[in-house]
Amino acid sequence: MSNYRRRFVPGGTYFFTVELLDKQSSLLVDQIDLLRTATGLCVKRWPFTIDAAVILPAKMHMIWTLPPGDDEYSKRWRLIKSTFSRHVRAPVIQSPTRLRPGEKGVWQRRFWEHVIRDQADYDLHMHLIITAPVTARLVRKPLDWPYSSLKRRRVDLDPPPPKTIAPVQLLQDP
């Protein structure tokens, strides 16, 4: 059995990648409202801030900031994943023997987390979130992907359109 080491920083900012067991699935975007509800319930129960998020068909990336003195991100992910799994149809699994008792086979058992160290690290992971739909070849421009916090932040990554009208000269009052 693998020995997973997690770094716990109370009140820290973390980058997460969470994936479905079936990489070909589109369950996360098909059930986006359920995922939002599950996440909202978790935020109500154990508050934290979602700084950025992108939901792809079979994986999601998020940046969270936990409250001061709190480092329990694992229980938050457990609540989100279990709430979501409880309300979706069980996927067709190739080998039911791979499932542990009580598992439905929706999520990968683990998730990947990274403690954000400084502003440059934050900017790097924010860029990863912003460009993930383009990298996955789902859209051509980041703003075209509807399941991203980029829409909510109203950040415009596209260059401004060229100006085609000359500025109007104002006349002074006589």
Short mmCIF file of N, CA and C in Angstrom, two decimals:
data_model
loop_
_atom_site.label_atom_id
_atom_site.label_comp_id
_atom_site.label_asym_id
_atom_site.label_seq_id
_atom_site.Cartn_x
_atom_site.Cartn_y
_atom_site.Cartn_z
N MET A 1 0.84 -1.18 0.00
CA MET A 1 0.00 0.00 0.00
C MET A 1 0.88 1.24 0.00
N SER A 2 0.48 2.23 -0.74
CA SER A 2 1.26 3.46 -0.85
C SER A 2 1.16 4.27 0.43
N ASN A 3 2.24 4.98 0.71
CA ASN A 3 2.26 5.86 1.86
C ASN A 3 2.14 7.29 1.34
N TYR A 4 0.94 7.86 1.40
CA TYR A 4 0.71 9.20 0.90
C TYR A 4 1.05 10.21 1.98
N ARG A 5 1.86 11.17 1.63
CA ARG A 5 2.20 12.24 2.55
C ARG A 5 1.46 13.49 2.15
N ARG A 6 0.79 14.06 3.08
CA ARG A 6 0.07 15.29 2.83
C ARG A 6 0.68 16.38 3.70
N ARG A 7 0.73 17.57 3.15
CA ARG A 7 1.24 18.70 3.90
C ARG A 7 0.04 19.52 4.37
N PHE A 8 -0.06 19.70 5.66
CA PHE A 8 -1.17 20.43 6.25
C PHE A 8 -0.68 21.77 6.77
N VAL A 9 -1.22 22.86 6.21
CA VAL A 9 -0.87 24.21 6.62
C VAL A 9 -2.16 24.88 7.09
N PRO A 10 -2.33 25.07 8.39
CA PRO A 10 -3.56 25.71 8.88
C PRO A 10 -3.76 27.08 8.25
N GLY A 11 -4.97 27.30 7.70
CA GLY A 11 -5.27 28.57 7.05
C GLY A 11 -4.58 28.75 5.71
N GLY A 12 -4.05 27.66 5.17
CA GLY A 12 -3.29 27.73 3.93
C GLY A 12 -4.15 27.83 2.69
N THR A 13 -3.48 28.10 1.58
CA THR A 13 -4.11 28.12 0.27
C THR A 13 -3.58 26.91 -0.48
N TYR A 14 -4.50 26.14 -1.07
CA TYR A 14 -4.17 24.87 -1.72
C TYR A 14 -4.70 24.82 -3.14
N PHE A 15 -3.97 24.13 -3.98
CA PHE A 15 -4.44 23.81 -5.33
C PHE A 15 -4.78 22.33 -5.33
N PHE A 16 -5.97 21.97 -5.88
CA PHE A 16 -6.42 20.58 -5.92
C PHE A 16 -6.76 20.15 -7.34
N THR A 17 -6.51 18.88 -7.62
CA THR A 17 -7.03 18.23 -8.82
C THR A 17 -7.77 16.98 -8.34
N VAL A 18 -9.03 16.87 -8.72
CA VAL A 18 -9.87 15.74 -8.33
C VAL A 18 -10.43 15.16 -9.62
N GLU A 19 -10.35 13.82 -9.76
CA GLU A 19 -10.75 13.18 -11.01
C GLU A 19 -11.77 12.08 -10.79
N LEU A 20 -12.57 11.86 -11.83
CA LEU A 20 -13.49 10.73 -11.85
C LEU A 20 -12.70 9.46 -12.15
N LEU A 21 -13.26 8.34 -11.76
CA LEU A 21 -12.63 7.05 -12.05
C LEU A 21 -12.63 6.79 -13.55
N ASP A 22 -13.73 7.12 -14.21
CA ASP A 22 -13.85 6.94 -15.66
C ASP A 22 -13.41 8.22 -16.35
N LYS A 23 -12.22 8.19 -16.96
CA LYS A 23 -11.66 9.38 -17.60
C LYS A 23 -12.44 9.82 -18.84
N GLN A 24 -13.24 8.93 -19.42
CA GLN A 24 -14.02 9.26 -20.61
C GLN A 24 -15.39 9.83 -20.28
N SER A 25 -15.73 9.87 -19.02
CA SER A 25 -17.04 10.34 -18.59
C SER A 25 -17.17 11.86 -18.72
N SER A 26 -18.39 12.32 -18.84
CA SER A 26 -18.67 13.76 -18.80
C SER A 26 -19.61 14.07 -17.63
N LEU A 27 -19.56 13.24 -16.62
CA LEU A 27 -20.48 13.33 -15.49
C LEU A 27 -20.42 14.67 -14.76
N LEU A 28 -19.23 15.24 -14.61
CA LEU A 28 -19.13 16.49 -13.86
C LEU A 28 -19.85 17.65 -14.54
N VAL A 29 -19.74 17.75 -15.85
CA VAL A 29 -20.45 18.84 -16.54
C VAL A 29 -21.91 18.48 -16.77
N ASP A 30 -22.22 17.18 -16.91
CA ASP A 30 -23.62 16.76 -17.06
C ASP A 30 -24.41 17.01 -15.77
N GLN A 31 -23.75 16.87 -14.64
CA GLN A 31 -24.39 17.04 -13.33
C GLN A 31 -23.80 18.24 -12.59
N ILE A 32 -23.56 19.33 -13.32
CA ILE A 32 -22.91 20.51 -12.73
C ILE A 32 -23.72 21.11 -11.58
N ASP A 33 -25.04 21.09 -11.69
CA ASP A 33 -25.87 21.66 -10.61
C ASP A 33 -25.73 20.85 -9.33
N LEU A 34 -25.67 19.53 -9.47
CA LEU A 34 -25.48 18.67 -8.30
C LEU A 34 -24.10 18.92 -7.68
N LEU A 35 -23.09 19.08 -8.51
CA LEU A 35 -21.74 19.36 -8.00
C LEU A 35 -21.72 20.71 -7.28
N ARG A 36 -22.39 21.70 -7.82
CA ARG A 36 -22.46 23.01 -7.16
C ARG A 36 -23.18 22.90 -5.82
N THR A 37 -24.25 22.13 -5.79
CA THR A 37 -25.01 21.95 -4.54
C THR A 37 -24.16 21.24 -3.50
N ALA A 38 -23.47 20.18 -3.90
CA ALA A 38 -22.62 19.44 -2.96
C ALA A 38 -21.51 20.34 -2.41
N THR A 39 -20.93 21.15 -3.27
CA THR A 39 -19.87 22.06 -2.84
C THR A 39 -20.44 23.13 -1.92
N GLY A 40 -21.61 23.66 -2.25
CA GLY A 40 -22.25 24.67 -1.41
C GLY A 40 -22.59 24.15 -0.03
N LEU A 41 -23.05 22.90 0.05
CA LEU A 41 -23.34 22.30 1.36
C LEU A 41 -22.08 22.18 2.19
N CYS A 42 -20.98 21.83 1.54
CA CYS A 42 -19.71 21.70 2.24
C CYS A 42 -19.24 23.06 2.76
N VAL A 43 -19.35 24.08 1.92
CA VAL A 43 -18.92 25.42 2.33
C VAL A 43 -19.75 25.91 3.51
N LYS A 44 -21.03 25.57 3.54
CA LYS A 44 -21.89 25.95 4.67
C LYS A 44 -21.47 25.24 5.95
N ARG A 45 -21.16 23.95 5.82
CA ARG A 45 -20.84 23.16 7.00
C ARG A 45 -19.44 23.44 7.52
N TRP A 46 -18.46 23.49 6.63
CA TRP A 46 -17.07 23.76 6.98
C TRP A 46 -16.56 24.88 6.07
N PRO A 47 -16.72 26.12 6.46
CA PRO A 47 -16.41 27.25 5.58
C PRO A 47 -14.98 27.25 5.05
N PHE A 48 -14.86 27.69 3.82
CA PHE A 48 -13.58 27.92 3.16
C PHE A 48 -13.88 28.79 1.95
N THR A 49 -12.85 29.33 1.35
CA THR A 49 -13.01 30.19 0.19
C THR A 49 -12.51 29.47 -1.06
N ILE A 50 -13.33 29.48 -2.11
CA ILE A 50 -12.89 28.95 -3.39
C ILE A 50 -12.37 30.14 -4.19
N ASP A 51 -11.05 30.22 -4.32
CA ASP A 51 -10.43 31.34 -5.04
C ASP A 51 -10.59 31.20 -6.54
N ALA A 52 -10.55 29.97 -7.03
CA ALA A 52 -10.70 29.71 -8.47
C ALA A 52 -11.08 28.26 -8.66
N ALA A 53 -11.80 27.99 -9.76
CA ALA A 53 -12.21 26.62 -10.06
C ALA A 53 -12.47 26.48 -11.54
N VAL A 54 -12.21 25.28 -12.04
CA VAL A 54 -12.63 24.92 -13.40
C VAL A 54 -13.10 23.47 -13.33
N ILE A 55 -14.26 23.23 -13.91
CA ILE A 55 -14.84 21.89 -13.95
C ILE A 55 -14.76 21.41 -15.39
N LEU A 56 -14.02 20.35 -15.60
CA LEU A 56 -13.90 19.71 -16.90
C LEU A 56 -14.81 18.48 -16.90
N PRO A 57 -15.00 17.80 -18.01
CA PRO A 57 -15.92 16.66 -18.02
C PRO A 57 -15.60 15.57 -17.00
N ALA A 58 -14.33 15.24 -16.79
CA ALA A 58 -13.99 14.15 -15.88
C ALA A 58 -13.01 14.54 -14.79
N LYS A 59 -12.70 15.82 -14.66
CA LYS A 59 -11.81 16.27 -13.59
C LYS A 59 -12.09 17.72 -13.27
N MET A 60 -11.62 18.14 -12.11
CA MET A 60 -11.76 19.54 -11.74
C MET A 60 -10.50 20.00 -11.02
N HIS A 61 -10.20 21.28 -11.19
CA HIS A 61 -9.10 21.93 -10.49
C HIS A 61 -9.70 23.05 -9.66
N MET A 62 -9.20 23.21 -8.44
CA MET A 62 -9.67 24.30 -7.57
C MET A 62 -8.53 24.84 -6.74
N ILE A 63 -8.64 26.12 -6.40
CA ILE A 63 -7.76 26.74 -5.42
C ILE A 63 -8.64 27.15 -4.25
N TRP A 64 -8.30 26.62 -3.07
CA TRP A 64 -9.05 26.93 -1.86
C TRP A 64 -8.16 27.65 -0.87
N THR A 65 -8.77 28.52 -0.07
CA THR A 65 -8.11 29.09 1.10
C THR A 65 -8.94 28.70 2.31
N LEU A 66 -8.29 28.03 3.25
CA LEU A 66 -8.98 27.56 4.46
C LEU A 66 -8.96 28.65 5.53
N PRO A 67 -9.89 28.58 6.47
CA PRO A 67 -9.91 29.57 7.57
C PRO A 67 -8.66 29.44 8.44
N PRO A 68 -8.30 30.52 9.14
CA PRO A 68 -7.14 30.46 10.04
C PRO A 68 -7.28 29.32 11.04
N GLY A 69 -6.20 28.59 11.23
CA GLY A 69 -6.18 27.49 12.19
C GLY A 69 -6.80 26.20 11.70
N ASP A 70 -7.30 26.16 10.48
CA ASP A 70 -7.98 24.98 9.93
C ASP A 70 -7.15 24.40 8.79
N ASP A 71 -6.88 23.09 8.85
CA ASP A 71 -6.12 22.44 7.78
C ASP A 71 -6.81 21.18 7.28
N GLU A 72 -8.09 21.04 7.55
CA GLU A 72 -8.79 19.80 7.23
C GLU A 72 -9.49 19.86 5.87
N TYR A 73 -8.71 19.87 4.82
CA TYR A 73 -9.28 19.87 3.47
C TYR A 73 -9.78 18.49 3.08
N SER A 74 -9.20 17.44 3.64
CA SER A 74 -9.62 16.08 3.28
C SER A 74 -11.08 15.81 3.64
N LYS A 75 -11.52 16.28 4.80
CA LYS A 75 -12.92 16.06 5.18
C LYS A 75 -13.86 16.84 4.28
N ARG A 76 -13.41 17.98 3.79
CA ARG A 76 -14.23 18.76 2.86
C ARG A 76 -14.39 18.01 1.54
N TRP A 77 -13.28 17.48 1.02
CA TRP A 77 -13.38 16.71 -0.23
C TRP A 77 -14.21 15.44 -0.04
N ARG A 78 -14.08 14.81 1.11
CA ARG A 78 -14.88 13.61 1.39
C ARG A 78 -16.37 13.95 1.35
N LEU A 79 -16.76 15.09 1.93
CA LEU A 79 -18.16 15.49 1.93
C LEU A 79 -18.64 15.82 0.51
N ILE A 80 -17.86 16.56 -0.24
CA ILE A 80 -18.25 16.90 -1.61
C ILE A 80 -18.39 15.65 -2.45
N LYS A 81 -17.40 14.78 -2.41
CA LYS A 81 -17.42 13.57 -3.24
C LYS A 81 -18.55 12.62 -2.83
N SER A 82 -18.76 12.45 -1.53
CA SER A 82 -19.80 11.51 -1.09
C SER A 82 -21.20 12.06 -1.38
N THR A 83 -21.41 13.36 -1.19
CA THR A 83 -22.71 13.95 -1.49
C THR A 83 -23.03 13.83 -2.97
N PHE A 84 -22.07 14.14 -3.80
CA PHE A 84 -22.25 14.03 -5.25
C PHE A 84 -22.53 12.57 -5.64
N SER A 85 -21.73 11.65 -5.13
CA SER A 85 -21.88 10.23 -5.49
C SER A 85 -23.22 9.66 -5.06
N ARG A 86 -23.70 10.10 -3.91
CA ARG A 86 -24.97 9.59 -3.38
C ARG A 86 -26.15 9.89 -4.30
N HIS A 87 -26.03 10.94 -5.11
CA HIS A 87 -27.17 11.40 -5.90
C HIS A 87 -27.02 11.15 -7.40
N VAL A 88 -26.01 10.41 -7.82
CA VAL A 88 -25.89 10.07 -9.24
C VAL A 88 -26.01 8.56 -9.41
N ARG A 89 -26.37 8.19 -10.61
CA ARG A 89 -26.48 6.77 -10.93
C ARG A 89 -25.09 6.13 -10.93
N ALA A 90 -25.00 4.93 -10.41
CA ALA A 90 -23.71 4.23 -10.37
C ALA A 90 -23.24 3.94 -11.79
N PRO A 91 -21.99 4.26 -12.10
CA PRO A 91 -21.49 3.99 -13.45
C PRO A 91 -21.28 2.49 -13.66
N VAL A 92 -21.23 2.11 -14.91
CA VAL A 92 -20.94 0.72 -15.24
C VAL A 92 -19.44 0.51 -15.03
N ILE A 93 -19.11 -0.37 -14.14
CA ILE A 93 -17.71 -0.63 -13.78
C ILE A 93 -17.25 -1.90 -14.50
N GLN A 94 -16.04 -1.84 -15.04
CA GLN A 94 -15.49 -3.02 -15.72
C GLN A 94 -15.32 -4.18 -14.74
N SER A 95 -14.79 -3.89 -13.55
CA SER A 95 -14.52 -4.93 -12.57
C SER A 95 -15.05 -4.52 -11.21
N PRO A 96 -16.21 -5.05 -10.80
CA PRO A 96 -16.76 -4.67 -9.49
C PRO A 96 -15.85 -5.07 -8.33
N THR A 97 -14.92 -5.98 -8.55
CA THR A 97 -14.01 -6.39 -7.47
C THR A 97 -13.04 -5.28 -7.11
N ARG A 98 -12.90 -4.28 -7.97
CA ARG A 98 -12.01 -3.15 -7.68
C ARG A 98 -12.61 -2.21 -6.66
N LEU A 99 -13.92 -2.30 -6.44
CA LEU A 99 -14.58 -1.39 -5.51
C LEU A 99 -14.45 -1.88 -4.07
N ARG A 100 -14.26 -0.95 -3.17
CA ARG A 100 -14.28 -1.27 -1.75
C ARG A 100 -15.74 -1.23 -1.29
N PRO A 101 -16.06 -1.84 -0.17
CA PRO A 101 -17.42 -1.77 0.34
C PRO A 101 -17.86 -0.32 0.54
N GLY A 102 -19.05 0.01 0.05
CA GLY A 102 -19.58 1.35 0.18
C GLY A 102 -19.20 2.30 -0.95
N GLU A 103 -18.28 1.88 -1.82
CA GLU A 103 -17.90 2.72 -2.95
C GLU A 103 -18.85 2.53 -4.10
N LYS A 104 -19.07 3.59 -4.84
CA LYS A 104 -19.95 3.54 -5.99
C LYS A 104 -19.17 3.50 -7.30
N GLY A 105 -17.90 3.86 -7.24
CA GLY A 105 -17.07 3.83 -8.43
C GLY A 105 -17.15 5.09 -9.26
N VAL A 106 -17.49 6.21 -8.63
CA VAL A 106 -17.58 7.48 -9.36
C VAL A 106 -16.23 8.18 -9.38
N TRP A 107 -15.59 8.30 -8.23
CA TRP A 107 -14.37 9.09 -8.08
C TRP A 107 -13.13 8.22 -7.97
N GLN A 108 -11.99 8.78 -8.34
CA GLN A 108 -10.73 8.16 -7.95
C GLN A 108 -10.63 8.29 -6.43
N ARG A 109 -9.99 7.34 -5.80
CA ARG A 109 -9.94 7.35 -4.34
C ARG A 109 -9.15 8.54 -3.80
N ARG A 110 -8.14 8.91 -4.47
CA ARG A 110 -7.27 9.99 -4.00
C ARG A 110 -7.54 11.28 -4.75
N PHE A 111 -6.96 12.34 -4.28
CA PHE A 111 -6.93 13.61 -5.01
C PHE A 111 -5.52 14.15 -4.88
N TRP A 112 -5.21 15.08 -5.75
CA TRP A 112 -3.87 15.68 -5.71
C TRP A 112 -3.98 17.07 -5.13
N GLU A 113 -3.13 17.37 -4.15
CA GLU A 113 -3.14 18.70 -3.55
C GLU A 113 -1.73 19.26 -3.54
N HIS A 114 -1.68 20.58 -3.55
CA HIS A 114 -0.40 21.29 -3.52
C HIS A 114 -0.60 22.55 -2.69
N VAL A 115 0.29 22.78 -1.74
CA VAL A 115 0.22 23.99 -0.92
C VAL A 115 0.81 25.13 -1.74
N ILE A 116 0.06 26.20 -1.86
CA ILE A 116 0.53 27.39 -2.58
C ILE A 116 1.55 28.10 -1.68
N ARG A 117 2.76 28.29 -2.20
CA ARG A 117 3.86 28.83 -1.40
C ARG A 117 3.96 30.35 -1.41
N ASP A 118 3.70 30.95 -2.58
CA ASP A 118 3.87 32.40 -2.69
C ASP A 118 3.04 32.90 -3.87
N GLN A 119 3.13 34.18 -4.16
CA GLN A 119 2.31 34.77 -5.22
C GLN A 119 2.65 34.18 -6.59
N ALA A 120 3.92 33.92 -6.86
CA ALA A 120 4.30 33.34 -8.15
C ALA A 120 3.68 31.94 -8.31
N ASP A 121 3.68 31.17 -7.25
CA ASP A 121 3.09 29.83 -7.27
C ASP A 121 1.57 29.93 -7.46
N TYR A 122 0.96 30.90 -6.78
CA TYR A 122 -0.48 31.14 -6.95
C TYR A 122 -0.80 31.50 -8.40
N ASP A 123 -0.02 32.41 -8.97
CA ASP A 123 -0.24 32.84 -10.35
C ASP A 123 -0.09 31.67 -11.32
N LEU A 124 0.89 30.81 -11.08
CA LEU A 124 1.11 29.64 -11.93
C LEU A 124 -0.10 28.72 -11.92
N HIS A 125 -0.63 28.43 -10.74
CA HIS A 125 -1.78 27.53 -10.63
C HIS A 125 -3.08 28.19 -11.10
N MET A 126 -3.17 29.49 -10.95
CA MET A 126 -4.31 30.20 -11.50
C MET A 126 -4.28 30.11 -13.03
N HIS A 127 -3.10 30.24 -13.61
CA HIS A 127 -2.95 30.11 -15.06
C HIS A 127 -3.36 28.70 -15.51
N LEU A 128 -2.98 27.70 -14.73
CA LEU A 128 -3.37 26.33 -15.06
C LEU A 128 -4.89 26.19 -15.08
N ILE A 129 -5.56 26.78 -14.10
CA ILE A 129 -7.02 26.72 -14.05
C ILE A 129 -7.64 27.45 -15.23
N ILE A 130 -7.13 28.62 -15.53
CA ILE A 130 -7.68 29.43 -16.62
C ILE A 130 -7.53 28.73 -17.97
N THR A 131 -6.38 28.11 -18.19
CA THR A 131 -6.10 27.51 -19.50
C THR A 131 -6.50 26.04 -19.62
N ALA A 132 -6.97 25.42 -18.55
CA ALA A 132 -7.31 23.99 -18.57
C ALA A 132 -8.30 23.61 -19.68
N PRO A 133 -9.38 24.37 -19.90
CA PRO A 133 -10.31 23.98 -20.97
C PRO A 133 -9.68 24.06 -22.36
N VAL A 134 -8.77 25.00 -22.56
CA VAL A 134 -8.08 25.11 -23.84
C VAL A 134 -7.09 23.97 -23.99
N THR A 135 -6.35 23.67 -22.93
CA THR A 135 -5.40 22.56 -22.95
C THR A 135 -6.10 21.23 -23.22
N ALA A 136 -7.30 21.07 -22.68
CA ALA A 136 -8.08 19.84 -22.88
C ALA A 136 -8.79 19.83 -24.24
N ARG A 137 -8.61 20.89 -25.02
CA ARG A 137 -9.19 21.03 -26.36
C ARG A 137 -10.72 21.02 -26.33
N LEU A 138 -11.27 21.65 -25.29
CA LEU A 138 -12.72 21.77 -25.17
C LEU A 138 -13.22 23.07 -25.80
N VAL A 139 -12.39 24.10 -25.77
CA VAL A 139 -12.71 25.41 -26.34
C VAL A 139 -11.43 26.02 -26.90
N ARG A 140 -11.60 27.12 -27.64
CA ARG A 140 -10.43 27.81 -28.20
C ARG A 140 -9.94 28.94 -27.30
N LYS A 141 -10.89 29.55 -26.56
CA LYS A 141 -10.55 30.65 -25.65
C LYS A 141 -11.07 30.31 -24.26
N PRO A 142 -10.31 30.66 -23.22
CA PRO A 142 -10.75 30.35 -21.84
C PRO A 142 -12.13 30.89 -21.50
N LEU A 143 -12.48 32.06 -22.01
CA LEU A 143 -13.79 32.65 -21.67
C LEU A 143 -14.95 31.91 -22.31
N ASP A 144 -14.68 31.03 -23.27
CA ASP A 144 -15.75 30.27 -23.91
C ASP A 144 -16.21 29.08 -23.06
N TRP A 145 -15.45 28.70 -22.05
CA TRP A 145 -15.81 27.55 -21.22
C TRP A 145 -16.75 28.01 -20.11
N PRO A 146 -17.97 27.45 -20.04
CA PRO A 146 -18.96 27.95 -19.07
C PRO A 146 -18.74 27.48 -17.63
N TYR A 147 -17.91 26.46 -17.41
CA TYR A 147 -17.79 25.89 -16.06
C TYR A 147 -16.46 26.29 -15.42
N SER A 148 -16.25 27.58 -15.35
CA SER A 148 -15.01 28.12 -14.81
C SER A 148 -15.33 29.36 -13.98
N SER A 149 -14.56 29.57 -12.92
CA SER A 149 -14.74 30.77 -12.12
C SER A 149 -14.27 32.01 -12.88
N LEU A 150 -13.62 31.81 -13.99
CA LEU A 150 -13.17 32.93 -14.81
C LEU A 150 -14.35 33.80 -15.23
N LYS A 151 -15.48 33.17 -15.54
CA LYS A 151 -16.68 33.93 -15.91
C LYS A 151 -17.13 34.82 -14.76
N ARG A 152 -17.10 34.25 -13.56
CA ARG A 152 -17.55 34.98 -12.39
C ARG A 152 -16.62 36.14 -12.06
N ARG A 153 -15.32 35.94 -12.29
CA ARG A 153 -14.33 36.97 -11.98
C ARG A 153 -14.32 38.09 -13.01
N ARG A 154 -14.90 37.84 -14.18
CA ARG A 154 -14.96 38.82 -15.27
C ARG A 154 -13.57 39.30 -15.67
N VAL A 155 -12.66 38.36 -15.74
CA VAL A 155 -11.32 38.67 -16.20
C VAL A 155 -11.30 38.48 -17.70
N ASP A 156 -10.86 39.48 -18.42
CA ASP A 156 -10.82 39.38 -19.88
C ASP A 156 -9.40 39.05 -20.31
N LEU A 157 -9.22 37.86 -20.83
CA LEU A 157 -7.89 37.44 -21.28
C LEU A 157 -7.66 37.72 -22.74
N ASP A 158 -8.70 38.04 -23.48
CA ASP A 158 -8.55 38.30 -24.90
C ASP A 158 -8.09 39.75 -25.09
N PRO A 159 -7.29 40.00 -26.13
CA PRO A 159 -6.87 41.39 -26.36
C PRO A 159 -8.07 42.25 -26.73
N PRO A 160 -8.01 43.54 -26.39
CA PRO A 160 -9.14 44.41 -26.74
C PRO A 160 -9.27 44.53 -28.25
N PRO A 161 -10.50 44.69 -28.74
CA PRO A 161 -10.68 44.83 -30.18
C PRO A 161 -10.07 46.14 -30.66
N PRO A 162 -9.60 46.17 -31.89
CA PRO A 162 -9.00 47.41 -32.39
C PRO A 162 -10.06 48.51 -32.51
N LYS A 163 -9.65 49.71 -32.21
CA LYS A 163 -10.56 50.85 -32.31
C LYS A 163 -10.66 51.25 -33.78
N THR A 164 -11.87 51.40 -34.26
CA THR A 164 -12.08 51.75 -35.65
C THR A 164 -12.66 53.14 -35.83
N ILE A 165 -12.97 53.81 -34.73
CA ILE A 165 -13.57 55.14 -34.81
C ILE A 165 -12.60 56.13 -34.17
N ALA A 166 -12.36 57.20 -34.85
CA ALA A 166 -11.48 58.23 -34.31
C ALA A 166 -12.17 58.94 -33.16
N PRO A 167 -11.40 59.39 -32.17
CA PRO A 167 -12.03 60.10 -31.04
C PRO A 167 -12.71 61.38 -31.50
N VAL A 168 -13.81 61.71 -30.86
CA VAL A 168 -14.59 62.90 -31.21
C VAL A 168 -13.94 64.11 -30.57
N GLN A 169 -13.78 65.18 -31.34
CA GLN A 169 -13.23 66.43 -30.83
C GLN A 169 -14.36 67.24 -30.20
N LEU A 170 -14.18 67.63 -28.97
CA LEU A 170 -15.19 68.43 -28.28
C LEU A 170 -14.93 69.90 -28.51
N LEU A 171 -16.00 70.65 -28.76
CA LEU A 171 -15.88 72.10 -28.94
C LEU A 171 -16.03 72.79 -27.61
N GLN A 172 -15.27 73.84 -27.41
CA GLN A 172 -15.38 74.60 -26.17
C GLN A 172 -16.57 75.54 -26.25
N ASP A 173 -17.19 75.83 -25.13
CA ASP A 173 -18.30 76.78 -25.09
C ASP A 173 -17.82 78.17 -25.45
N PRO A 174 -18.62 78.92 -26.25
CA PRO A 174 -18.20 80.29 -26.62
C PRO A 174 -18.27 81.24 -25.45
#
